[in-house]
Amino acid sequence: MYVYDLETRASRCVFGTDDTNYAAGFSADDRSVFALRMHTNVNADLFLVDIESGDALHLTHHQGDAHFSHPRADADGRTVHLITDLDSEFARLATLDLETLALTYLTDDSWDVELLEVAQGGKRLVYSVNEDGTSALFVLDRDYPGGARRVKGLPVGTIVDFDLSKDGAHVDVTVSSPLHAVEVWRVGLDDGECRRLTFASEGSVPHETFVEPELIAYPSFDGLMIKAYYYKPKGDGPFPVIVDVHGGPEGQSTNLFPALRQYFVQCGYAVLAPNVRGSSGYGRTYLHLDDVRKRMDSVADLAHAVDWLCEHGNARRDAIAVMGGSYGGFMVLAAVTHYPDRFAAGVDLVGIANLRTFIENTSPYRRHLRECEYGTVEADGDFFDEISPIHHVDRITAPMIVIHGANDPRVPISEAEQIVEALQKREHPVEYLRFEDEGHGVVKLPNRIKTYTAIAAFLDRHLK
């Protein structure tokens, strides 16, 4: 972790270990910085690092998994506000006493608090809450006896980020909303006035054609209810459907503006974005339901999504595709190998084909973050071999398209090449896009245009 002096234009390292560390803000007197150390994706610690001496004070001693984030120093120099799921199902807003290291919780244990900012010397806190995949914004005045109040006027969607004015009078909020795309809105926290600050281009797409998804729930094999967002095109159907699986696995599909989904809906496809077990946003217990040897339970959730689509979603049973990136790519490959009768096509972006080789070949900085989720080769290698898609290629009946970047440090490109080579040996329909100038995903505009054009043409050929 480095500190850069804007006057001397010099930078120096103030904190560094072999762990994954992030800078997380300054102390009230600017003499120290907060460091966030990630042990795993769901377990982290906060340190307060003296800029001059480099001495680090461990603030968050705990046992088991707990995550701490968004430290915001109070002007008194004795307390810090933060977000943590310590001893909770969900991430909560809390205050940490820097002398005693005692925590005081400010919100209940019902939904995840995701973002936090502080103004007026710590007297006003603004935070966002993920309520079933849709964001809500709250303001808490520490001296106000009525407690936190919900900020009104923002469009329904996902709060991507927000910036609180120094005096706490207003907050500028970036909202990704299905009906408004991604825009910045300013909300007066005293007068309640809400106005739109930006008017980003929507690429000449008629605004009224944007589709708002429906939040649905369906039962899986064991009765567990799986939440999902369902985007439906206009018309009577039945519809060809794309099951769009998020990565992570600790990710979450939320109520936002996904340009690619909106495109497919306008082309006549329905899109289902499920939050299978193991997704974040639904509590600690739900998050761990797919760990290690429970991995295939989440794949079964995808299979049962097809059942709901056919019974309640007006879907064409012979025209359901599964698409996903990164861990979502693993889910795609697992779905078409373990449930080949459910899916008519598969779209794998930077996905994992072989859990054993993925763990062995991923960058070392990633391995220690992922083994708690997937397991280790030494202890779970036999299970990796049992479930990995590469060992069940003979079961695949769906045509496939595979996209990968040659410089991927997270999921090595060898994962894509294994599955493509195995399918080609079978003379099975497979298209392969390899980008020499990409890494974990496709980010350059010409490559994105090529990728999405290829995916759209591929789905049209096999679903329509």
mmCIF file of C-alpha atoms in Angstrom, residues 36-377:
data_model
loop_
_atom_site.group_PDB
_atom_site.id
_atom_site.type_symbol
_atom_site.label_atom_id
_atom_site.label_comp_id
_atom_site.label_asym_id
_atom_site.label_seq_id
_atom_site.Cartn_x
_atom_site.Cartn_y
_atom_site.Cartn_z
ATOM 1 C CA LEU A 36 -7.872 -3.882 4.406
ATOM 2 C CA ARG A 37 -6.252 -7.344 4.406
ATOM 3 C CA MET A 38 -8.170 -10.057 2.539
ATOM 4 C CA HIS A 39 -7.650 -13.590 3.859
ATOM 5 C CA THR A 40 -10.427 -14.922 1.613
ATOM 6 C CA ASN A 41 -13.320 -13.314 -0.266
ATOM 7 C CA VAL A 42 -15.443 -13.570 2.903
ATOM 8 C CA ASN A 43 -12.815 -13.042 5.604
ATOM 9 C CA ALA A 44 -10.884 -9.806 6.064
ATOM 10 C CA ASP A 45 -9.244 -7.574 8.678
ATOM 11 C CA LEU A 46 -8.636 -3.859 9.144
ATOM 12 C CA PHE A 47 -5.345 -2.303 10.263
ATOM 13 C CA LEU A 48 -4.495 1.283 11.120
ATOM 14 C CA VAL A 49 -1.038 2.055 9.719
ATOM 15 C CA ASP A 50 1.097 4.987 10.884
ATOM 16 C CA ILE A 51 2.381 6.674 7.713
ATOM 17 C CA GLU A 52 5.740 7.742 9.194
ATOM 18 C CA SER A 53 6.712 4.663 11.215
ATOM 19 C CA GLY A 54 4.812 1.969 9.341
ATOM 20 C CA ASP A 55 3.519 0.550 12.632
ATOM 21 C CA ALA A 56 0.247 -1.315 12.063
ATOM 22 C CA LEU A 57 -2.469 -1.625 14.708
ATOM 23 C CA HIS A 58 -4.753 -4.629 14.185
ATOM 24 C CA LEU A 59 -8.287 -3.320 14.743
ATOM 25 C CA THR A 60 -10.493 -6.333 14.085
ATOM 26 C CA HIS A 61 -9.377 -9.441 15.966
ATOM 27 C CA HIS A 62 -11.914 -12.205 15.373
ATOM 28 C CA GLN A 63 -12.423 -15.949 15.032
ATOM 29 C CA GLY A 64 -13.870 -17.614 11.949
ATOM 30 C CA ASP A 65 -15.092 -15.756 8.869
ATOM 31 C CA ALA A 66 -15.888 -12.062 9.198
ATOM 32 C CA HIS A 67 -15.524 -9.217 6.728
ATOM 33 C CA PHE A 68 -14.746 -5.583 7.547
ATOM 34 C CA SER A 69 -14.836 -2.745 5.021
ATOM 35 C CA HIS A 70 -15.457 0.966 4.357
ATOM 36 C CA PRO A 71 -13.712 2.425 7.449
ATOM 37 C CA ARG A 72 -14.664 6.083 7.819
ATOM 38 C CA ALA A 73 -12.897 8.029 10.568
ATOM 39 C CA ASP A 74 -14.848 10.195 12.995
ATOM 40 C CA ALA A 75 -13.582 13.720 13.601
ATOM 41 C CA ASP A 76 -13.017 12.933 17.285
ATOM 42 C CA GLY A 77 -10.142 10.626 16.327
ATOM 43 C CA ARG A 78 -11.411 7.964 18.749
ATOM 44 C CA THR A 79 -13.972 6.156 16.633
ATOM 45 C CA VAL A 80 -14.359 4.800 13.138
ATOM 46 C CA HIS A 81 -17.546 3.829 11.316
ATOM 47 C CA LEU A 82 -17.427 0.694 9.197
ATOM 48 C CA ILE A 83 -19.374 -2.214 7.691
ATOM 49 C CA THR A 84 -19.020 -5.755 9.047
ATOM 50 C CA ASP A 85 -20.821 -9.085 9.189
ATOM 51 C CA LEU A 86 -19.063 -10.150 12.402
ATOM 52 C CA ASP A 87 -21.419 -12.389 14.429
ATOM 53 C CA SER A 88 -24.213 -11.637 11.913
ATOM 54 C CA GLU A 89 -25.928 -13.183 8.918
ATOM 55 C CA PHE A 90 -25.691 -9.883 7.042
ATOM 56 C CA ALA A 91 -23.228 -6.990 6.825
ATOM 57 C CA ARG A 92 -24.186 -4.264 9.291
ATOM 58 C CA LEU A 93 -23.234 -0.655 9.959
ATOM 59 C CA ALA A 94 -21.132 -0.384 13.120
ATOM 60 C CA THR A 95 -18.917 1.995 15.105
ATOM 61 C CA LEU A 96 -15.496 0.851 16.356
ATOM 62 C CA ASP A 97 -13.898 2.435 19.425
ATOM 63 C CA LEU A 98 -10.191 2.802 18.562
ATOM 64 C CA GLU A 99 -9.157 2.628 22.221
ATOM 65 C CA THR A 100 -11.127 -0.424 23.354
ATOM 66 C CA LEU A 101 -11.710 -1.961 19.861
ATOM 67 C CA ALA A 102 -15.335 -2.530 20.917
ATOM 68 C CA LEU A 103 -18.034 -2.572 18.228
ATOM 69 C CA THR A 104 -21.464 -0.920 18.462
ATOM 70 C CA TYR A 105 -23.984 -1.936 15.779
ATOM 71 C CA LEU A 106 -26.170 0.754 14.225
ATOM 72 C CA THR A 107 -28.362 -1.358 11.899
ATOM 73 C CA ASP A 108 -30.252 -4.606 12.291
ATOM 74 C CA ASP A 109 -29.335 -8.011 10.875
ATOM 75 C CA SER A 110 -31.776 -8.170 7.955
ATOM 76 C CA TRP A 111 -30.049 -7.082 4.690
ATOM 77 C CA ASP A 112 -26.470 -6.234 3.696
ATOM 78 C CA VAL A 113 -25.207 -2.697 4.163
ATOM 79 C CA GLU A 114 -22.952 -2.171 1.129
ATOM 80 C CA LEU A 115 -21.642 1.426 0.966
ATOM 81 C CA LEU A 116 -20.961 4.067 3.617
ATOM 82 C CA GLU A 117 -19.923 7.723 3.768
ATOM 83 C CA VAL A 118 -19.632 10.123 6.727
ATOM 84 C CA ALA A 119 -19.942 13.929 6.954
ATOM 85 C CA GLN A 120 -20.305 16.741 9.491
ATOM 86 C CA GLY A 121 -17.560 15.358 11.683
ATOM 87 C CA GLY A 122 -19.251 11.987 11.968
ATOM 88 C CA LYS A 123 -22.654 13.368 12.906
ATOM 89 C CA ARG A 124 -24.266 12.353 9.595
ATOM 90 C CA LEU A 125 -23.889 8.902 8.049
ATOM 91 C CA VAL A 126 -25.253 7.892 4.646
ATOM 92 C CA TYR A 127 -25.336 4.233 3.685
ATOM 93 C CA SER A 128 -26.904 1.946 1.098
ATOM 94 C CA VAL A 129 -28.623 -1.366 1.767
ATOM 95 C CA ASN A 130 -29.094 -4.278 -0.637
ATOM 96 C CA GLU A 131 -32.733 -5.293 -0.162
ATOM 97 C CA ASP A 132 -33.294 -8.448 -2.229
ATOM 98 C CA GLY A 133 -31.053 -7.150 -5.010
ATOM 99 C CA THR A 134 -32.498 -3.615 -5.078
ATOM 100 C CA SER A 135 -30.682 -0.735 -3.336
ATOM 101 C CA ALA A 136 -32.098 1.581 -0.712
ATOM 102 C CA LEU A 137 -30.307 4.697 0.563
ATOM 103 C CA PHE A 138 -30.502 5.802 4.206
ATOM 104 C CA VAL A 139 -29.288 8.812 6.171
ATOM 105 C CA LEU A 140 -28.556 8.579 9.887
ATOM 106 C CA ASP A 141 -28.121 11.777 11.899
ATOM 107 C CA ARG A 142 -26.409 10.765 15.109
ATOM 108 C CA ASP A 143 -28.201 13.455 17.160
ATOM 109 C CA TYR A 144 -31.614 12.800 15.603
ATOM 110 C CA PRO A 145 -33.827 10.710 17.915
ATOM 111 C CA GLY A 146 -35.897 9.223 15.098
ATOM 112 C CA GLY A 147 -33.113 7.002 13.807
ATOM 113 C CA ALA A 148 -32.230 6.343 10.168
ATOM 114 C CA ARG A 149 -34.535 7.609 7.440
ATOM 115 C CA ARG A 150 -34.891 6.305 3.894
ATOM 116 C CA VAL A 151 -33.869 8.684 1.104
ATOM 117 C CA LYS A 152 -36.694 9.035 -1.424
ATOM 118 C CA GLY A 153 -36.834 10.066 -5.061
ATOM 119 C CA LEU A 154 -34.116 7.878 -6.576
ATOM 120 C CA PRO A 155 -35.037 5.481 -9.396
ATOM 121 C CA VAL A 156 -35.462 1.836 -8.468
ATOM 122 C CA GLY A 157 -32.239 -0.040 -9.175
ATOM 123 C CA THR A 158 -28.720 -0.708 -7.882
ATOM 124 C CA ILE A 159 -26.614 1.998 -6.249
ATOM 125 C CA VAL A 160 -23.165 1.681 -7.794
ATOM 126 C CA ASP A 161 -21.495 4.434 -5.780
ATOM 127 C CA PHE A 162 -22.234 7.705 -4.018
ATOM 128 C CA ASP A 163 -20.339 10.777 -2.849
ATOM 129 C CA LEU A 164 -21.430 12.772 0.190
ATOM 130 C CA SER A 165 -20.701 16.518 0.272
ATOM 131 C CA LYS A 166 -18.351 17.597 3.058
ATOM 132 C CA ASP A 167 -21.115 19.509 4.837
ATOM 133 C CA GLY A 168 -23.495 16.568 4.466
ATOM 134 C CA ALA A 169 -26.128 18.704 2.743
ATOM 135 C CA HIS A 170 -26.436 16.564 -0.373
ATOM 136 C CA VAL A 171 -25.329 13.262 -1.831
ATOM 137 C CA ASP A 172 -24.538 12.441 -5.473
ATOM 138 C CA VAL A 173 -25.614 8.893 -6.277
ATOM 139 C CA THR A 174 -24.713 6.731 -9.278
ATOM 140 C CA VAL A 175 -27.697 4.466 -9.923
ATOM 141 C CA SER A 176 -27.860 1.611 -12.429
ATOM 142 C CA SER A 177 -31.572 1.306 -13.116
ATOM 143 C CA PRO A 178 -33.338 -0.947 -15.641
ATOM 144 C CA LEU A 179 -35.444 1.957 -16.904
ATOM 145 C CA HIS A 180 -32.849 4.755 -16.695
ATOM 146 C CA ALA A 181 -29.535 3.037 -17.546
ATOM 147 C CA VAL A 182 -26.611 4.407 -15.476
ATOM 148 C CA GLU A 183 -26.931 8.012 -14.292
ATOM 149 C CA VAL A 184 -25.920 10.320 -11.439
ATOM 150 C CA TRP A 185 -28.611 11.871 -9.241
ATOM 151 C CA ARG A 186 -28.256 14.568 -6.565
ATOM 152 C CA VAL A 187 -30.395 14.320 -3.428
ATOM 153 C CA GLY A 188 -30.722 17.069 -0.840
ATOM 154 C CA LEU A 189 -30.633 15.379 2.545
ATOM 155 C CA ASP A 190 -32.419 18.204 4.345
ATOM 156 C CA ASP A 191 -34.970 19.367 1.773
ATOM 157 C CA GLY A 192 -35.410 15.996 0.004
ATOM 158 C CA GLU A 193 -35.012 17.498 -3.474
ATOM 159 C CA CYS A 194 -33.867 14.898 -6.033
ATOM 160 C CA ARG A 195 -32.662 15.837 -9.505
ATOM 161 C CA ARG A 196 -30.844 14.085 -12.302
ATOM 162 C CA LEU A 197 -27.339 15.412 -13.028
ATOM 163 C CA THR A 198 -26.315 13.365 -16.079
ATOM 164 C CA PHE A 199 -27.970 12.355 -19.331
ATOM 165 C CA ALA A 200 -25.739 9.670 -20.801
ATOM 166 C CA SER A 201 -26.176 8.474 -24.350
ATOM 167 C CA GLU A 202 -28.445 5.478 -24.787
ATOM 168 C CA GLY A 203 -27.123 4.771 -28.278
ATOM 169 C CA SER A 204 -30.304 5.921 -30.040
ATOM 170 C CA VAL A 205 -32.223 3.018 -28.468
ATOM 171 C CA PRO A 206 -35.793 4.180 -27.731
ATOM 172 C CA HIS A 207 -35.988 4.677 -23.987
ATOM 173 C CA GLU A 208 -39.487 3.230 -23.767
ATOM 174 C CA THR A 209 -38.198 -0.137 -24.965
ATOM 175 C CA PHE A 210 -36.186 -0.742 -21.775
ATOM 176 C CA VAL A 211 -37.591 -3.612 -19.717
ATOM 177 C CA GLU A 212 -37.864 -3.805 -15.939
ATOM 178 C CA PRO A 213 -37.299 -7.335 -14.594
ATOM 179 C CA GLU A 214 -39.638 -9.222 -12.316
ATOM 180 C CA LEU A 215 -38.244 -10.599 -9.056
ATOM 181 C CA ILE A 216 -39.286 -14.244 -8.882
ATOM 182 C CA ALA A 217 -38.528 -17.217 -6.633
ATOM 183 C CA TYR A 218 -38.523 -20.899 -7.539
ATOM 184 C CA PRO A 219 -37.974 -24.093 -5.529
ATOM 185 C CA SER A 220 -34.855 -26.181 -6.047
ATOM 186 C CA PHE A 221 -34.420 -29.930 -5.514
ATOM 187 C CA ASP A 222 -34.437 -29.644 -1.703
ATOM 188 C CA GLY A 223 -37.176 -27.034 -1.416
ATOM 189 C CA LEU A 224 -34.757 -24.111 -1.054
ATOM 190 C CA MET A 225 -36.248 -21.028 -2.715
ATOM 191 C CA ILE A 226 -33.948 -19.426 -5.293
ATOM 192 C CA LYS A 227 -34.415 -15.745 -6.140
ATOM 193 C CA ALA A 228 -33.989 -14.542 -9.722
ATOM 194 C CA TYR A 229 -34.634 -11.525 -11.917
ATOM 195 C CA TYR A 230 -36.690 -12.313 -15.025
ATOM 196 C CA TYR A 231 -36.649 -10.038 -18.080
ATOM 197 C CA LYS A 232 -39.444 -10.747 -20.558
ATOM 198 C CA PRO A 233 -39.811 -9.385 -24.085
ATOM 199 C CA LYS A 234 -43.045 -8.019 -25.430
ATOM 200 C CA GLY A 235 -45.364 -10.480 -27.104
ATOM 201 C CA ASP A 236 -47.193 -13.643 -26.211
ATOM 202 C CA GLY A 237 -44.360 -16.176 -26.410
ATOM 203 C CA PRO A 238 -43.382 -18.864 -25.740
ATOM 204 C CA PHE A 239 -39.914 -17.333 -25.644
ATOM 205 C CA PRO A 240 -36.409 -18.600 -26.221
ATOM 206 C CA VAL A 241 -34.593 -17.971 -22.926
ATOM 207 C CA ILE A 242 -31.050 -17.166 -21.822
ATOM 208 C CA VAL A 243 -30.178 -18.213 -18.260
ATOM 209 C CA ASP A 244 -27.481 -15.659 -17.372
ATOM 210 C CA VAL A 245 -25.329 -16.903 -14.466
ATOM 211 C CA HIS A 246 -23.229 -14.482 -12.406
ATOM 212 C CA GLY A 247 -19.641 -15.175 -11.388
ATOM 213 C CA GLY A 248 -17.986 -15.156 -8.030
ATOM 214 C CA PRO A 249 -19.334 -17.617 -6.941
ATOM 215 C CA GLU A 250 -20.105 -15.052 -4.250
ATOM 216 C CA GLY A 251 -21.572 -12.583 -6.751
ATOM 217 C CA GLN A 252 -25.193 -11.519 -7.033
ATOM 218 C CA SER A 253 -27.475 -10.577 -9.914
ATOM 219 C CA THR A 254 -29.159 -7.347 -8.857
ATOM 220 C CA ASN A 255 -31.814 -4.998 -10.196
ATOM 221 C CA LEU A 256 -29.648 -2.948 -12.532
ATOM 222 C CA PHE A 257 -29.216 -1.959 -16.185
ATOM 223 C CA PRO A 258 -27.470 -4.797 -18.014
ATOM 224 C CA ALA A 259 -27.057 -3.561 -21.586
ATOM 225 C CA LEU A 260 -26.551 -7.037 -23.036
ATOM 226 C CA ARG A 261 -29.702 -8.398 -21.379
ATOM 227 C CA GLN A 262 -31.713 -5.433 -22.610
ATOM 228 C CA TYR A 263 -30.384 -6.097 -26.120
ATOM 229 C CA PHE A 264 -31.434 -9.743 -26.054
ATOM 230 C CA VAL A 265 -34.876 -8.855 -24.696
ATOM 231 C CA GLN A 266 -35.353 -6.466 -27.620
ATOM 232 C CA CYS A 267 -34.384 -9.338 -29.924
ATOM 233 C CA GLY A 268 -37.203 -11.482 -28.523
ATOM 234 C CA TYR A 269 -35.325 -13.455 -25.858
ATOM 235 C CA ALA A 270 -36.347 -13.715 -22.233
ATOM 236 C CA VAL A 271 -33.445 -13.560 -19.757
ATOM 237 C CA LEU A 272 -33.393 -15.194 -16.324
ATOM 238 C CA ALA A 273 -30.666 -14.053 -13.889
ATOM 239 C CA PRO A 274 -30.727 -16.483 -10.929
ATOM 240 C CA ASN A 275 -29.000 -16.128 -7.581
ATOM 241 C CA VAL A 276 -28.285 -19.788 -6.920
ATOM 242 C CA ARG A 277 -27.108 -20.952 -3.509
ATOM 243 C CA GLY A 278 -23.683 -19.537 -2.757
ATOM 244 C CA SER A 279 -24.664 -16.056 -3.962
ATOM 245 C CA SER A 280 -24.143 -13.051 -1.747
ATOM 246 C CA GLY A 281 -26.960 -10.806 -0.575
ATOM 247 C CA TYR A 282 -28.998 -13.465 1.211
ATOM 248 C CA GLY A 283 -26.994 -14.009 4.362
ATOM 249 C CA ARG A 284 -23.950 -15.897 5.577
ATOM 250 C CA THR A 285 -25.688 -19.304 5.681
ATOM 251 C CA TYR A 286 -26.892 -19.035 2.081
ATOM 252 C CA LEU A 287 -23.429 -17.883 0.962
ATOM 253 C CA HIS A 288 -21.805 -21.100 2.208
ATOM 254 C CA LEU A 289 -24.356 -23.557 0.803
ATOM 255 C CA ASP A 290 -22.125 -24.356 -2.209
ATOM 256 C CA ASP A 291 -18.757 -24.639 -0.473
ATOM 257 C CA VAL A 292 -16.327 -27.376 -1.530
ATOM 258 C CA ARG A 293 -18.234 -30.688 -1.684
ATOM 259 C CA LYS A 294 -21.624 -28.956 -1.971
ATOM 260 C CA ARG A 295 -20.571 -27.446 -5.311
ATOM 261 C CA MET A 296 -23.028 -29.357 -7.478
ATOM 262 C CA ASP A 297 -26.042 -28.316 -5.419
ATOM 263 C CA SER A 298 -25.779 -24.875 -7.019
ATOM 264 C CA VAL A 299 -25.657 -26.468 -10.490
ATOM 265 C CA ALA A 300 -28.845 -28.338 -9.612
ATOM 266 C CA ASP A 301 -30.386 -24.937 -8.867
ATOM 267 C CA LEU A 302 -29.804 -24.038 -12.529
ATOM 268 C CA ALA A 303 -31.549 -27.205 -13.686
ATOM 269 C CA HIS A 304 -34.576 -26.366 -11.561
ATOM 270 C CA ALA A 305 -34.625 -22.862 -13.016
ATOM 271 C CA VAL A 306 -35.469 -24.529 -16.335
ATOM 272 C CA ASP A 307 -38.412 -26.275 -14.709
ATOM 273 C CA TRP A 308 -39.773 -22.938 -13.460
ATOM 274 C CA LEU A 309 -39.237 -21.308 -16.850
ATOM 275 C CA CYS A 310 -41.259 -23.995 -18.613
ATOM 276 C CA GLU A 311 -44.058 -24.095 -16.035
ATOM 277 C CA HIS A 312 -44.365 -20.395 -15.201
ATOM 278 C CA GLY A 313 -42.087 -18.358 -17.472
ATOM 279 C CA ASN A 314 -43.701 -19.109 -20.877
ATOM 280 C CA ALA A 315 -40.407 -20.535 -22.128
ATOM 281 C CA ARG A 316 -39.738 -22.823 -25.062
ATOM 282 C CA ARG A 317 -38.290 -25.966 -23.522
ATOM 283 C CA ASP A 318 -36.252 -26.659 -26.674
ATOM 284 C CA ALA A 319 -34.712 -23.166 -26.739
ATOM 285 C CA ILE A 320 -33.082 -22.463 -23.362
ATOM 286 C CA ALA A 321 -29.418 -21.417 -23.324
ATOM 287 C CA VAL A 322 -27.074 -20.961 -20.368
ATOM 288 C CA MET A 323 -24.491 -18.168 -20.377
ATOM 289 C CA GLY A 324 -21.910 -17.007 -17.827
ATOM 290 C CA GLY A 325 -18.416 -15.668 -17.239
ATOM 291 C CA SER A 326 -15.567 -16.672 -14.913
ATOM 292 C CA TYR A 327 -17.150 -18.889 -12.247
ATOM 293 C CA GLY A 328 -20.356 -18.386 -14.227
ATOM 294 C CA GLY A 329 -18.475 -20.044 -17.099
ATOM 295 C CA PHE A 330 -17.838 -23.053 -14.877
ATOM 296 C CA MET A 331 -21.564 -23.143 -14.122
ATOM 297 C CA VAL A 332 -22.295 -23.122 -17.848
ATOM 298 C CA LEU A 333 -19.976 -26.057 -18.503
ATOM 299 C CA ALA A 334 -21.232 -27.946 -15.439
ATOM 300 C CA ALA A 335 -24.840 -27.397 -16.480
ATOM 301 C CA VAL A 336 -24.399 -28.684 -20.052
ATOM 302 C CA THR A 337 -22.428 -31.749 -18.861
ATOM 303 C CA HIS A 338 -24.481 -32.761 -15.807
ATOM 304 C CA TYR A 339 -27.906 -31.671 -17.147
ATOM 305 C CA PRO A 340 -27.512 -31.992 -20.926
ATOM 306 C CA ASP A 341 -31.251 -32.436 -21.556
ATOM 307 C CA ARG A 342 -32.097 -29.002 -20.101
ATOM 308 C CA PHE A 343 -30.041 -26.659 -22.283
ATOM 309 C CA ALA A 344 -30.042 -26.067 -26.045
ATOM 310 C CA ALA A 345 -26.855 -23.945 -26.165
ATOM 311 C CA GLY A 346 -23.988 -22.820 -23.931
ATOM 312 C CA VAL A 347 -21.977 -19.571 -23.812
ATOM 313 C CA ASP A 348 -18.760 -19.854 -21.759
ATOM 314 C CA LEU A 349 -16.750 -16.687 -21.128
ATOM 315 C CA VAL A 350 -13.390 -17.172 -19.343
ATOM 316 C CA GLY A 351 -14.816 -20.200 -17.540
ATOM 317 C CA ILE A 352 -13.284 -23.059 -15.554
ATOM 318 C CA ALA A 353 -13.298 -26.464 -17.254
ATOM 319 C CA ASN A 354 -11.148 -28.389 -14.763
ATOM 320 C CA LEU A 355 -11.108 -27.453 -11.081
ATOM 321 C CA ARG A 356 -7.843 -29.313 -10.482
ATOM 322 C CA THR A 357 -5.862 -27.467 -13.166
ATOM 323 C CA PHE A 358 -7.571 -24.190 -12.316
ATOM 324 C CA ILE A 359 -6.374 -24.344 -8.695
ATOM 325 C CA GLU A 360 -2.919 -25.502 -9.792
ATOM 326 C CA ASN A 361 -2.436 -22.824 -12.464
ATOM 327 C CA THR A 362 -4.239 -19.737 -11.200
ATOM 328 C CA SER A 363 -1.985 -16.919 -9.954
ATOM 329 C CA PRO A 364 -0.650 -17.538 -6.432
ATOM 330 C CA TYR A 365 -2.275 -14.347 -5.150
ATOM 331 C CA ARG A 366 -5.645 -15.830 -6.146
ATOM 332 C CA ARG A 367 -5.131 -19.376 -4.902
ATOM 333 C CA HIS A 368 -5.244 -18.575 -1.191
ATOM 334 C CA LEU A 369 -8.436 -16.563 -1.740
ATOM 335 C CA ARG A 370 -10.232 -19.382 -3.553
ATOM 336 C CA GLU A 371 -9.272 -22.614 -1.797
ATOM 337 C CA CYS A 372 -11.679 -21.979 1.093
ATOM 338 C CA GLU A 373 -14.482 -21.877 -1.481
ATOM 339 C CA TYR A 374 -13.468 -24.709 -3.815
ATOM 340 C CA GLY A 375 -11.227 -26.850 -1.615
ATOM 341 C CA THR A 376 -7.623 -27.920 -2.183
ATOM 342 C CA VAL A 377 -6.112 -30.324 -4.683
#
